Amino acid sequence: MSAILKKVLEANRAYAAGFSDKAKFVMPPGGGFAILTCMDARLDPAKYAGLAEGDAHVIRNAGGRASDDAIRSLVISHKLLGTREWFVIHHTNCGMEFFTNDIIRGLLAQSLETASLSDKGWTDTGRGPGSRAGEFIEWLTIKDQKQSVVDDVTRIRSHPLVPANIPIYGYIYDVHTGKLIEVPEATRAGAASAAA
């Protein structure tokens, strides 16, 4: 058993031992909202948004991007589980800003091992074989953090399965201060329709 697996299973045993009333939680989130954010380990949506278990849906992926799968989850969150407001929260110093589609595709074509980042950029430190399958994936890298929030909120807002009456807010989490910084253009793009 690896040290990581052992640590996770021990933590789960301790968590399950004090589970008690949590078994009574219902499926829909009590707060009535969902957050789309990055998978970065420095982000703890429960802490930065004041969540307790059962409060909100938290959808995470690399960059917190409005991918087809993220939108699928948001639509389910509303249609079947009743969320009424959504947040798109990206963050400063995001790893998705440090590479492009071409860079990751090239790295994957050389090797599937973990690459390393230096002041000269990404270097493949592993040996092949790699795979060219990365050529067929849109990696949703980020050139401009604010613009990516605007783009993602706009993409969600314009999706035909997203009701016009759901407000979608755009924010950037600052990894140096812990503050949520509104991206006003994104929040305007995500405003709920007055007619809804």
N, CA, C and O of each residue as an XYZ file, in Angstrom:
784
protein
N       0.855     -1.177      0.000
C       0.000      0.000      0.000
C       0.895      1.233      0.000
O       1.819      1.342      0.807
N       0.609      2.169     -0.924
C       1.415      3.382     -0.985
C       1.135      4.273      0.223
O       0.092      4.144      0.863
N       2.054      5.164      0.529
C       1.880      6.087      1.653
C       0.680      7.006      1.419
O      -0.037      7.348      2.359
N       0.469      7.399      0.170
C      -0.668      8.272     -0.140
C      -1.982      7.534      0.093
O      -2.891      8.069      0.727
N      -2.085      6.297     -0.423
C      -3.304      5.517     -0.224
C      -3.567      5.297      1.255
O      -4.701      5.431      1.713
N      -2.529      4.963      2.001
C      -2.683      4.732      3.438
C      -3.200      5.987      4.142
O      -4.092      5.900      4.986
N      -2.643      7.157      3.799
C      -3.051      8.415      4.421
C      -4.513      8.716      4.118
O      -5.259      9.123      5.009
N      -4.931      8.518      2.863
C      -6.319      8.794      2.473
C      -7.277      7.859      3.205
O      -8.305      8.303      3.716
N      -6.951      6.576      3.258
C      -7.847      5.626      3.916
C      -7.927      5.864      5.422
O      -8.992      5.688      6.013
N      -6.832      6.257      6.045
C      -6.855      6.576      7.475
C      -7.713      7.807      7.735
O      -8.486      7.841      8.692
N      -7.574      8.821      6.876
C      -8.396     10.029      7.013
C      -9.872      9.700      6.819
O     -10.729     10.254      7.508
N     -10.169      8.807      5.891
C     -11.557      8.437      5.660
C     -12.144      7.694      6.850
O     -13.304      7.902      7.203
N     -11.350      6.831      7.468
C     -11.835      6.116      8.654
C     -12.205      7.103      9.762
O     -13.241      6.958     10.411
N     -11.355      8.104      9.971
C     -11.628      9.107     11.003
C     -12.869      9.932     10.648
O     -13.684     10.237     11.518
N     -13.008     10.291      9.370
C     -14.156     11.065      8.909
C     -15.447     10.259      9.082
O     -16.438     10.776      9.597
N     -15.432      9.007      8.655
C     -16.619      8.157      8.742
C     -17.037      7.916     10.191
O     -18.225      7.770     10.479
N     -16.074      7.874     11.094
C     -16.383      7.644     12.511
C     -17.233      8.766     13.092
O     -18.019      8.525     14.008
N     -17.096      9.981     12.581
C     -17.889     11.109     13.082
C     -18.971     11.555     12.123
O     -19.451     12.684     12.222
N     -19.366     10.696     11.197
C     -20.295     11.062     10.120
C     -21.699     11.389     10.618
O     -22.273     12.385     10.179
N     -22.252     10.624     11.477
C     -23.568     10.721     12.132
C     -24.636     11.467     11.329
O     -25.206     10.888     10.405
N     -24.922     12.721     11.649
C     -26.039     13.463     11.047
C     -25.850     13.782      9.571
O     -26.814     14.141      8.895
N     -24.663     13.663      9.068
C     -24.431     13.963      7.653
C     -25.170     12.981      6.748
O     -25.412     13.280      5.579
N     -25.521     11.842      7.264
C     -26.275     10.860      6.482
C     -27.674     11.366      6.152
O     -28.340     10.820      5.273
N     -28.121     12.404      6.850
C     -29.460     12.952      6.631
C     -29.491     14.041      5.559
O     -30.568     14.522      5.208
N     -28.327     14.440      5.029
C     -28.310     15.461      3.979
C     -29.117     14.987      2.782
O     -29.126     13.799      2.458
N     -29.793     15.920      2.131
C     -30.530     15.609      0.910
C     -29.661     15.935     -0.297
O     -28.663     16.645     -0.170
N     -30.028     15.426     -1.454
C     -29.208     15.591     -2.654
C     -29.091     17.046     -3.127
O     -27.978     17.481     -3.421
N     -30.185     17.820     -3.216
C     -30.029     19.203     -3.687
C     -29.213     20.024     -2.692
O     -29.367     19.864     -1.481
N     -28.340     20.907     -3.200
C     -27.535     21.720     -2.292
C     -28.389     22.729     -1.536
O     -29.211     23.429     -2.127
N     -28.189     22.796     -0.243
C     -28.991     23.664      0.615
C     -28.883     25.143      0.294
O     -29.832     25.895      0.520
N     -27.739     25.574     -0.230
C     -27.551     26.985     -0.545
C     -28.136     27.386     -1.880
O     -28.289     28.576     -2.153
N     -28.467     26.415     -2.721
C     -29.091     26.707     -3.996
C     -28.172     27.285     -5.054
O     -28.637     27.960     -5.973
N     -26.857     27.030     -4.939
C     -25.946     27.564     -5.948
C     -24.843     26.584     -6.286
O     -24.621     25.592     -5.592
N     -24.150     26.897     -7.387
C     -23.038     26.064     -7.844
C     -21.840     26.954     -8.144
O     -21.988     28.115     -8.526
N     -20.647     26.386     -7.963
C     -19.393     27.072     -8.253
C     -18.615     26.234     -9.247
O     -18.425     25.034     -9.047
N     -18.162     26.874    -10.325
C     -17.223     26.255    -11.259
C     -15.875     26.886    -10.986
O     -15.718     28.099    -11.125
N     -14.895     26.075    -10.597
C     -13.593     26.613    -10.242
C     -12.488     25.638    -10.623
O     -12.749     24.539    -11.113
N     -11.262     26.056    -10.392
C     -10.084     25.281    -10.777
C      -9.810     24.150     -9.779
O     -10.217     24.203     -8.618
N      -9.113     23.135    -10.271
C      -8.744     21.993     -9.432
C      -7.496     22.263     -8.598
O      -7.093     21.414     -7.803
N      -6.877     23.431     -8.767
C      -5.640     23.781     -8.066
C      -5.775     23.491     -6.569
O      -6.755     23.892     -5.941
N      -4.801     22.803     -6.011
C      -4.854     22.392     -4.605
C      -4.803     23.568     -3.634
O      -5.146     23.412     -2.462
N      -4.381     24.738     -4.103
C      -4.345     25.914     -3.222
C      -5.728     26.506     -2.983
O      -5.901     27.321     -2.076
N      -6.699     26.115     -3.768
C      -8.049     26.657     -3.649
C      -8.904     25.738     -2.795
O      -8.963     24.533     -3.038
N      -9.560     26.299     -1.808
C     -10.503     25.546     -0.980
C     -11.833     26.283     -1.024
O     -12.088     27.154     -0.192
N     -12.693     25.936     -2.003
C     -13.962     26.645     -2.139
C     -14.807     26.643     -0.872
O     -15.543     27.595     -0.614
N     -14.707     25.581     -0.082
C     -15.471     25.551      1.164
C     -15.051     26.693      2.073
O     -15.887     27.277      2.762
N     -13.771     27.015      2.083
C     -13.293     28.089      2.948
C     -13.490     29.454      2.310
O     -13.987     30.368      2.968
N     -13.109     29.619      1.030
C     -13.212     30.970      0.456
C     -14.650     31.398      0.193
O     -14.917     32.591      0.049
N     -15.591     30.438      0.127
C     -16.996     30.791     -0.083
C     -17.854     30.478      1.150
O     -19.078     30.605      1.105
N     -17.218     30.073      2.235
C     -17.947     29.834      3.478
C     -18.925     28.672      3.418
O     -20.026     28.755      3.962
N     -18.530     27.594      2.763
C     -19.423     26.461      2.577
C     -19.257     25.396      3.654
O     -18.157     25.136      4.142
N     -20.363     24.805      3.997
C     -20.362     23.584      4.797
C     -20.826     22.466      3.874
O     -21.358     22.726      2.795
N     -20.628     21.238      4.292
C     -21.098     20.118      3.478
C     -22.594     20.270      3.234
O     -23.360     20.606      4.137
N     -22.989     20.016      1.992
C     -24.395     20.097      1.635
C     -24.852     21.450      1.141
O     -26.000     21.590      0.719
N     -23.975     22.469      1.180
C     -24.379     23.824      0.807
C     -24.452     24.082     -0.692
O     -25.395     24.724     -1.157
N     -23.477     23.596     -1.461
C     -23.377     23.980     -2.874
C     -22.748     22.870     -3.695
O     -22.062     21.994     -3.170
N     -22.996     22.925     -4.985
C     -22.263     22.066     -5.914
C     -20.960     22.774     -6.258
O     -20.959     23.969     -6.554
N     -19.868     22.051     -6.222
C     -18.573     22.588     -6.616
C     -18.048     21.720     -7.749
O     -17.782     20.531     -7.575
N     -17.906     22.341     -8.911
C     -17.446     21.648    -10.114
C     -16.030     22.123    -10.373
O     -15.784     23.324    -10.490
N     -15.097     21.184    -10.464
C     -13.691     21.569    -10.604
C     -13.067     20.900    -11.818
O     -13.328     19.734    -12.115
N     -12.239     21.666    -12.507
C     -11.423     21.123    -13.592
C     -10.190     22.010    -13.733
O     -10.075     23.022    -13.041
N      -9.285     21.650    -14.604
C      -8.070     22.439    -14.798
C      -8.432     23.807    -15.352
O      -8.904     23.918    -16.484
N      -8.215     24.845    -14.561
C      -8.513     26.212    -14.952
C      -9.895     26.695    -14.565
O     -10.170     27.892    -14.653
N     -10.777     25.797    -14.138
C     -12.157     26.197    -13.842
C     -12.892     26.615    -15.100
O     -13.734     27.513    -15.069
N     -12.569     25.958    -16.212
C     -13.075     26.368    -17.520
C     -14.468     25.804    -17.822
O     -14.854     24.744    -17.331
N     -15.197     26.547    -18.640
C     -16.558     26.172    -19.041
C     -16.502     25.174    -20.191
O     -16.954     25.456    -21.301
N     -15.946     24.022    -19.909
C     -15.878     22.940    -20.893
C     -17.270     22.356    -21.080
O     -18.185     22.665    -20.317
N     -17.428     21.516    -22.091
C     -18.714     20.848    -22.295
C     -19.122     20.075    -21.045
O     -20.296     20.081    -20.673
N     -18.178     19.416    -20.398
C     -18.509     18.628    -19.225
C     -18.894     19.506    -18.042
O     -19.779     19.140    -17.270
N     -18.244     20.664    -17.885
C     -18.615     21.585    -16.805
C     -20.031     22.105    -17.024
O     -20.815     22.191    -16.079
N     -20.358     22.452    -18.261
C     -21.709     22.932    -18.560
C     -22.725     21.816    -18.329
O     -23.816     22.067    -17.815
N     -22.375     20.595    -18.704
C     -23.249     19.440    -18.427
C     -23.576     19.373    -16.936
O     -24.731     19.187    -16.553
N     -22.550     19.526    -16.101
C     -22.766     19.458    -14.649
C     -23.620     20.618    -14.154
O     -24.487     20.424    -13.301
N     -23.390     21.822    -14.675
C     -24.194     22.975    -14.259
C     -25.658     22.803    -14.657
O     -26.558     23.125    -13.882
N     -25.889     22.299    -15.854
C     -27.266     22.088    -16.312
C     -27.964     21.063    -15.412
O     -29.113     21.272    -15.024
N     -27.296     19.971    -15.079
C     -27.862     18.983    -14.165
C     -28.102     19.611    -12.797
O     -29.127     19.361    -12.165
N     -27.149     20.430    -12.343
C     -27.246     21.101    -11.056
C     -28.533     21.920    -10.957
O     -29.194     21.937     -9.919
N     -28.874     22.593    -12.047
C     -30.108     23.389    -12.046
C     -31.344     22.539    -12.328
O     -32.300     22.539    -11.553
N     -31.312     21.824    -13.434
C     -32.514     21.135    -13.921
C     -33.018     20.065    -12.958
O     -34.223     19.938    -12.742
N     -32.110     19.306    -12.386
C     -32.522     18.204    -11.515
C     -32.348     18.483    -10.029
O     -32.964     17.819     -9.195
N     -31.504     19.473     -9.692
C     -31.202     19.676     -8.273
C     -31.429     21.106     -7.796
O     -31.106     21.444     -6.657
N     -31.988     21.947     -8.671
C     -32.540     23.223     -8.245
C     -31.617     24.391     -7.962
O     -32.055     25.356     -7.335
N     -30.353     24.355     -8.393
C     -29.524     25.534     -8.136
C     -30.065     26.717     -8.936
O     -30.558     26.564    -10.054
N     -29.959     27.901     -8.332
C     -30.544     29.099     -8.915
C     -29.522     30.175     -9.264
O     -29.860     31.149     -9.938
N     -28.278     30.015     -8.816
C     -27.220     30.981     -9.109
C     -25.916     30.226     -9.292
O     -25.675     29.212     -8.636
N     -25.073     30.733    -10.195
C     -23.808     30.076    -10.490
C     -22.652     31.059    -10.418
O     -22.801     32.238    -10.739
N     -21.505     30.561     -9.994
C     -20.269     31.336     -9.945
C     -19.216     30.667    -10.825
O     -19.068     29.445    -10.802
N     -18.489     31.467    -11.598
C     -17.293     31.006    -12.309
C     -16.136     31.696    -11.613
O     -16.049     32.924    -11.614
N     -15.238     30.904    -11.014
C     -14.136     31.477    -10.234
C     -12.809     30.895    -10.720
O     -12.491     29.734    -10.466
N     -12.043     31.730    -11.425
C     -10.685     31.359    -11.815
C      -9.745     31.889    -10.731
O     -10.213     32.377     -9.702
N      -8.443     31.804    -10.940
C      -7.539     32.287     -9.889
C      -6.225     32.789    -10.460
O      -5.834     32.433    -11.572
N      -5.555     33.617     -9.682
C      -4.248     34.130    -10.076
C      -3.231     32.996    -10.057
O      -3.423     31.987     -9.379
N      -2.152     33.172    -10.805
C      -1.052     32.206    -10.828
C      -1.532     30.796    -11.173
O      -1.095     29.810    -10.580
N      -2.440     30.725    -12.144
C      -3.000     29.432    -12.553
C      -2.033     28.721    -13.486
O      -1.446     29.343    -14.372
N      -1.867     27.434    -13.291
C      -0.989     26.642    -14.135
C      -1.399     26.651    -15.601
O      -0.562     26.429    -16.476
N      -2.670     26.905    -15.883
C      -3.154     26.927    -17.260
C      -2.627     28.124    -18.041
O      -2.789     28.198    -19.259
N      -1.996     29.065    -17.334
C      -1.380     30.234    -17.978
C       0.050     29.952    -18.440
O       0.636     30.757    -19.163
N       0.613     28.817    -18.029
C       2.027     28.548    -18.269
C       2.325     27.629    -19.445
O       3.464     27.203    -19.637
N       1.297     27.326    -20.231
C       1.530     26.524    -21.425
C       0.448     26.817    -22.454
O      -0.559     27.458    -22.153
N       0.671     26.343    -23.659
C      -0.293     26.487    -24.748
C      -0.690     25.099    -25.224
O      -0.114     24.097    -24.801
N      -1.672     25.051    -26.101
C      -2.051     23.775    -26.708
C      -0.842     23.116    -27.356
O      -0.610     21.920    -27.178
N      -0.070     23.899    -28.111
C       1.088     23.336    -28.811
C       2.123     22.771    -27.854
O       2.714     21.728    -28.130
N       2.352     23.448    -26.727
C       3.347     22.968    -25.764
C       2.929     21.622    -25.169
O       3.720     20.679    -25.164
N       1.707     21.525    -24.673
C       1.308     20.256    -24.045
C       1.205     19.140    -25.081
O       1.518     17.986    -24.789
N       0.773     19.480    -26.270
C       0.706     18.448    -27.317
C       2.091     17.916    -27.643
O       2.275     16.712    -27.821
N       3.068     18.819    -27.721
C       4.438     18.398    -27.991
C       5.016     17.558    -26.873
O       5.673     16.549    -27.128
N       4.778     17.966    -25.628
C       5.270     17.201    -24.483
C       4.672     15.800    -24.454
O       5.381     14.822    -24.217
N       3.375     15.705    -24.694
C       2.713     14.401    -24.682
C       3.174     13.505    -25.831
O       3.242     12.284    -25.687
N       3.489     14.116    -26.962
C       3.961     13.332    -28.111
C       5.320     12.697    -27.815
O       5.652     11.648    -28.369
N       6.115     13.340    -26.932
C       7.447     12.825    -26.592
C       7.394     11.767    -25.499
O       8.080     10.747    -25.577
N       6.568     12.018    -24.469
C       6.557     11.142    -23.296
C       5.276     11.360    -22.502
O       4.699     12.446    -22.541
N       4.832     10.343    -21.789
C       3.673     10.469    -20.906
C       4.100     10.696    -19.454
O       3.256     10.792    -18.564
N       5.402     10.779    -19.222
C       5.936     11.035    -17.875
C       5.707     12.505    -17.493
O       5.436     13.338    -18.358
N       5.815     12.812    -16.213
C       5.640     14.182    -15.737
C       6.759     15.072    -16.262
O       7.935     14.716    -16.186
N       6.380     16.244    -16.801
C       7.350     17.228    -17.298
C       7.743     18.164    -16.155
O       7.130     18.133    -15.088
N       8.760     18.993    -16.374
C       9.164     19.951    -15.348
C       9.201     21.353    -15.943
O       9.427     21.533    -17.140
N       8.974     22.344    -15.080
C       8.947     23.747    -15.489
C      10.154     24.466    -14.911
O      10.436     24.373    -13.716
N      10.861     25.183    -15.772
C      11.980     26.008    -15.323
C      11.808     27.395    -15.921
O      10.811     27.664    -16.592
N      12.763     28.272    -15.685
C      12.676     29.615    -16.265
C      12.783     29.594    -17.787
O      12.513     30.600    -18.443
N      13.169     28.469    -18.342
C      13.254     28.320    -19.796
C      12.003     27.665    -20.383
O      11.924     27.452    -21.593
N      11.036     27.347    -19.538
C       9.801     26.733    -20.004
C       9.703     25.277    -19.611
O      10.449     24.802    -18.755
N       8.783     24.573    -20.237
C       8.536     23.168    -19.928
C       9.566     22.280    -20.598
O       9.933     22.493    -21.754
N      10.029     21.282    -19.860
C      10.989     20.318    -20.373
C      10.454     18.923    -20.096
O       9.971     18.629    -19.003
N      10.549     18.079    -21.101
C      10.141     16.701    -20.906
C      11.306     15.951    -20.275
O      12.383     15.852    -20.863
N      11.084     15.430    -19.087
C      12.160     14.737    -18.365
C      12.030     13.220    -18.459
O      12.899     12.486    -17.989
N      10.948     12.759    -19.065
C      10.722     11.313    -19.155
C      11.178     10.751    -20.483
O      11.655     11.468    -21.363
N      11.019      9.467    -20.595
C      11.333      8.778    -21.847
C      10.032      8.354    -22.506
O       9.001      8.215    -21.848
N      10.094      8.152    -23.810
C       8.933      7.723    -24.581
C       8.539      6.304    -24.231
O       9.176      5.676    -23.386
N       7.547      5.813    -24.838
C       6.859      6.487    -25.924
C       5.839      7.496    -25.400
O       5.348      7.397    -24.275
N       5.544      8.457    -26.251
C       4.487      9.410    -25.968
C       3.274      9.035    -26.799
O       3.146      7.898    -27.253
N       2.388      9.995    -26.993
C       1.200      9.757    -27.800
C       0.766     11.062    -28.454
O       0.827     12.129    -27.843
N       0.335     10.964    -29.685
C      -0.154     12.132    -30.409
C      -1.656     12.344    -30.173
O      -2.253     13.216    -30.806
N      -2.267     11.581    -29.293
C      -3.703     11.720    -29.012
C      -4.036     13.108    -28.457
O      -5.175     13.560    -28.571
N      -3.060     13.780    -27.864
C      -3.275     15.135    -27.346
C      -3.592     16.152    -28.423
O      -4.099     17.233    -28.125
N      -3.299     15.817    -29.679
C      -3.594     16.711    -30.802
C      -5.096     16.940    -30.952
O      -5.512     17.942    -31.534
N      -5.905     16.030    -30.437
C      -7.345     16.096    -30.640
C      -8.091     16.705    -29.456
O      -9.322     16.709    -29.430
N      -7.349     17.217    -28.479
C      -7.967     17.807    -27.291
C      -7.743     19.312    -27.296
O      -6.633     19.782    -27.546
N      -8.806     20.067    -27.017
C      -8.688     21.505    -26.782
C      -8.396     21.635    -25.288
O      -9.245     21.315    -24.455
N      -7.197     22.103    -24.951
C      -6.733     22.095    -23.567
C      -7.245     23.279    -22.756
O      -7.048     23.316    -21.542
N      -7.896     24.246    -23.396
C      -8.490     25.404    -22.720
C      -7.478     26.147    -21.855
O      -7.749     26.474    -20.699
N      -6.312     26.406    -22.433
C      -5.289     27.160    -21.720
C      -5.742     28.614    -21.565
O      -6.715     29.037    -22.188
N      -5.040     29.361    -20.742
C      -5.444     30.727    -20.411
C      -4.334     31.703    -20.789
O      -3.199     31.572    -20.329
N      -4.667     32.680    -21.629
C      -3.717     33.752    -21.984
C      -3.920     34.972    -21.094
O      -2.958     35.640    -20.713
N      -5.172     35.257    -20.770
C      -5.540     36.436    -19.981
C      -6.606     35.998    -18.983
O      -7.698     35.584    -19.374
N      -6.289     36.089    -17.703
C      -7.164     35.561    -16.662
C      -8.549     36.218    -16.670
O      -9.562     35.520    -16.640
N      -8.600     37.543    -16.711
C      -9.899     38.228    -16.717
C     -10.703     37.850    -17.955
O     -11.902     37.585    -17.869
N     -10.042     37.827    -19.097
C     -10.752     37.506    -20.334
C     -11.268     36.073    -20.314
O     -12.338     35.795    -20.856
N     -10.528     35.166    -19.701
C     -11.003     33.776    -19.644
C     -12.266     33.665    -18.788
O     -13.144     32.855    -19.087
N     -12.366     34.471    -17.725
C     -13.581     34.473    -16.905
C     -14.749     35.008    -17.738
O     -15.837     34.433    -17.736
N     -14.511     36.113    -18.448
C     -15.554     36.678    -19.312
C     -15.982     35.654    -20.363
O     -17.174     35.439    -20.585
N     -15.003     35.031    -21.002
C     -15.304     34.043    -22.041
C     -16.121     32.885    -21.499
O     -17.076     32.441    -22.137
N     -15.749     32.391    -20.317
C     -16.453     31.237    -19.752
C     -17.869     31.600    -19.319
O     -18.802     30.835    -19.563
N     -18.042     32.752    -18.682
C     -19.388     33.180    -18.285
C     -20.248     33.381    -19.532
O     -21.409     32.971    -19.566
N     -19.671     34.014    -20.556
C     -20.403     34.247    -21.806
C     -20.786     32.932    -22.471
O     -21.896     32.794    -22.986
N     -19.879     31.975    -22.462
C     -20.170     30.664    -23.073
C     -21.313     29.969    -22.338
O     -22.211     29.404    -22.963
N     -21.274     30.014    -21.014
C     -22.347     29.396    -20.232
C     -23.671     30.126    -20.490
O     -24.698     29.498    -20.747
N     -23.630     31.464    -20.416
C     -24.849     32.263    -20.595
C     -25.492     31.998    -21.954
O     -26.718     31.951    -22.054
N     -24.693     31.825    -22.989
C     -25.241     31.669    -24.339
C     -25.596     30.224    -24.690
O     -26.100     29.957    -25.782
N     -25.337     29.294    -23.775
C     -25.628     27.892    -24.063
C     -27.147     27.683    -24.105
O     -27.855     28.175    -23.226
N     -27.656     26.966    -25.106
C     -29.104     26.800    -25.247
C     -29.781     26.033    -24.113
O     -31.005     26.093    -23.988
N     -29.029     25.318    -23.290
C     -29.624     24.582    -22.176
C     -29.589     25.338    -20.859
O     -30.035     24.822    -19.835
N     -29.057     26.566    -20.879
C     -28.958     27.365    -19.660
C     -30.102     28.380    -19.624
O     -30.197     29.233    -20.507
N     -30.969     28.297    -18.616
C     -32.081     29.240    -18.511
C     -31.603     30.682    -18.308
O     -30.601     30.932    -17.638
N     -32.337     31.613    -18.898
C     -31.966     33.028    -18.832
C     -32.114     33.613    -17.434
O     -31.539     34.663    -17.147
N     -32.874     32.953    -16.553
C     -33.111     33.518    -15.221
C     -32.050     33.147    -14.189
O     -32.182     33.510    -13.020
N     -30.992     32.425    -14.599
C     -29.918     32.082    -13.661
C     -28.808     33.129    -13.767
O     -28.190     33.259    -14.823
N     -28.546     33.873    -12.699
C     -27.410     34.792    -12.750
C     -26.098     34.007    -12.654
O     -25.985     33.046    -11.893
N     -25.116     34.438    -13.442
C     -23.795     33.801    -13.444
C     -22.784     34.887    -13.111
O     -22.660     35.870    -13.842
N     -22.068     34.713    -12.018
C     -21.118     35.713    -11.537
C     -19.697     35.311    -11.913
O     -19.368     34.125    -11.905
N     -18.856     36.282    -12.240
C     -17.474     36.003    -12.601
C     -16.499     36.599    -11.609
O     -16.556     37.791    -11.307
N     -15.596     35.762    -11.099
C     -14.610     36.204    -10.107
C     -13.243     35.576    -10.365
O     -13.118     34.559    -11.047
N     -12.227     36.215     -9.797
C     -10.872     35.658     -9.750
C     -10.473     35.581     -8.284
O     -10.568     36.564     -7.549
N     -10.028     34.409     -7.871
C      -9.528     34.211     -6.509
C      -8.048     34.550     -6.511
O      -7.285     34.029     -7.324
N      -7.643     35.425     -5.598
C      -6.231     35.818     -5.492
C      -5.523     34.846     -4.543
O      -5.815     34.820     -3.348
N      -4.596     34.050     -5.074
C      -3.922     33.037     -4.254
C      -2.971     33.648     -3.228
O      -2.495     32.943     -2.339
N      -2.683     34.951     -3.336
C      -1.786     35.604     -2.382
C      -2.534     36.264     -1.222
O      -1.955     36.485     -0.158
N      -3.835     36.583     -1.424
C      -4.596     37.258     -0.374
C      -5.817     36.471      0.085
O      -6.350     36.736      1.163
N      -6.269     35.506     -0.715
C      -7.475     34.757     -0.393
C      -8.752     35.477     -0.773
O      -9.844     34.983     -0.490
N      -8.641     36.637     -1.409
C      -9.823     37.433     -1.755
C     -10.404     37.036     -3.103
O      -9.684     36.653     -4.026
N     -11.728     37.139     -3.192
C     -12.431     37.000     -4.461
C     -12.556     38.392     -5.072
O     -13.051     39.321     -4.433
N     -12.102     38.522     -6.315
C     -12.124     39.805     -7.014
C     -13.105     39.680     -8.179
O     -12.922     38.854     -9.074
N     -14.128     40.494     -8.155
C     -15.130     40.426     -9.208
C     -14.540     40.848    -10.549
O     -13.701     41.746    -10.618
N     -14.989     40.193    -11.600
C     -14.696     40.604    -12.969
C     -16.014     41.186    -13.480
O     -16.859     40.450    -13.990
N     -16.197     42.515    -13.345
C     -17.497     43.125    -13.640
C     -18.033     42.815    -15.029
O     -19.235     42.608    -15.192
N     -17.161     42.780    -16.034
C     -17.613     42.484    -17.402
C     -18.208     41.069    -17.468
O     -19.177     40.838    -18.191
N     -17.635     40.136    -16.726
C     -18.161     38.771    -16.710
C     -19.514     38.727    -16.011
O     -20.446     38.087    -16.499
N     -19.624     39.400    -14.881
C     -20.878     39.404    -14.152
C     -21.973     40.079    -14.979
O     -23.122     39.639    -14.954
N     -21.631     41.136    -15.706
C     -22.606     41.767    -16.606
C     -23.045     40.792    -17.700
O     -24.227     40.695    -18.029
N     -22.068     40.074    -18.252
C     -22.389     39.085    -19.315
C     -23.277     37.971    -18.779
O     -24.071     37.393    -19.522
N     -23.145     37.671    -17.498
C     -23.899     36.582    -16.903
C     -25.184     36.999    -16.229
O     -25.861     36.167    -15.623
N     -25.540     38.280    -16.320
C     -26.740     38.772    -15.647
C     -27.976     38.002    -16.100
O     -28.114     37.639    -17.269
N     -28.863     37.767    -15.151
C     -30.114     37.100    -15.477
C     -31.000     38.039    -16.277
O     -31.000     39.252    -16.066
N     -31.741     37.469    -17.179
C     -32.662     38.245    -18.007
C     -33.790     38.764    -17.151
O     -34.366     38.022    -16.356
N     -34.114     40.053    -17.311
C     -35.207     40.670    -16.543
C     -36.546     40.048    -16.920
O     -37.473     40.029    -16.110
N     -36.650     39.543    -18.136
C     -37.899     38.941    -18.590
C     -38.094     37.533    -18.053
O     -39.182     36.970    -18.163
N     -37.045     36.963    -17.472
C     -37.133     35.568    -17.013
C     -37.887     35.456    -15.708
O     -38.052     34.355    -15.183
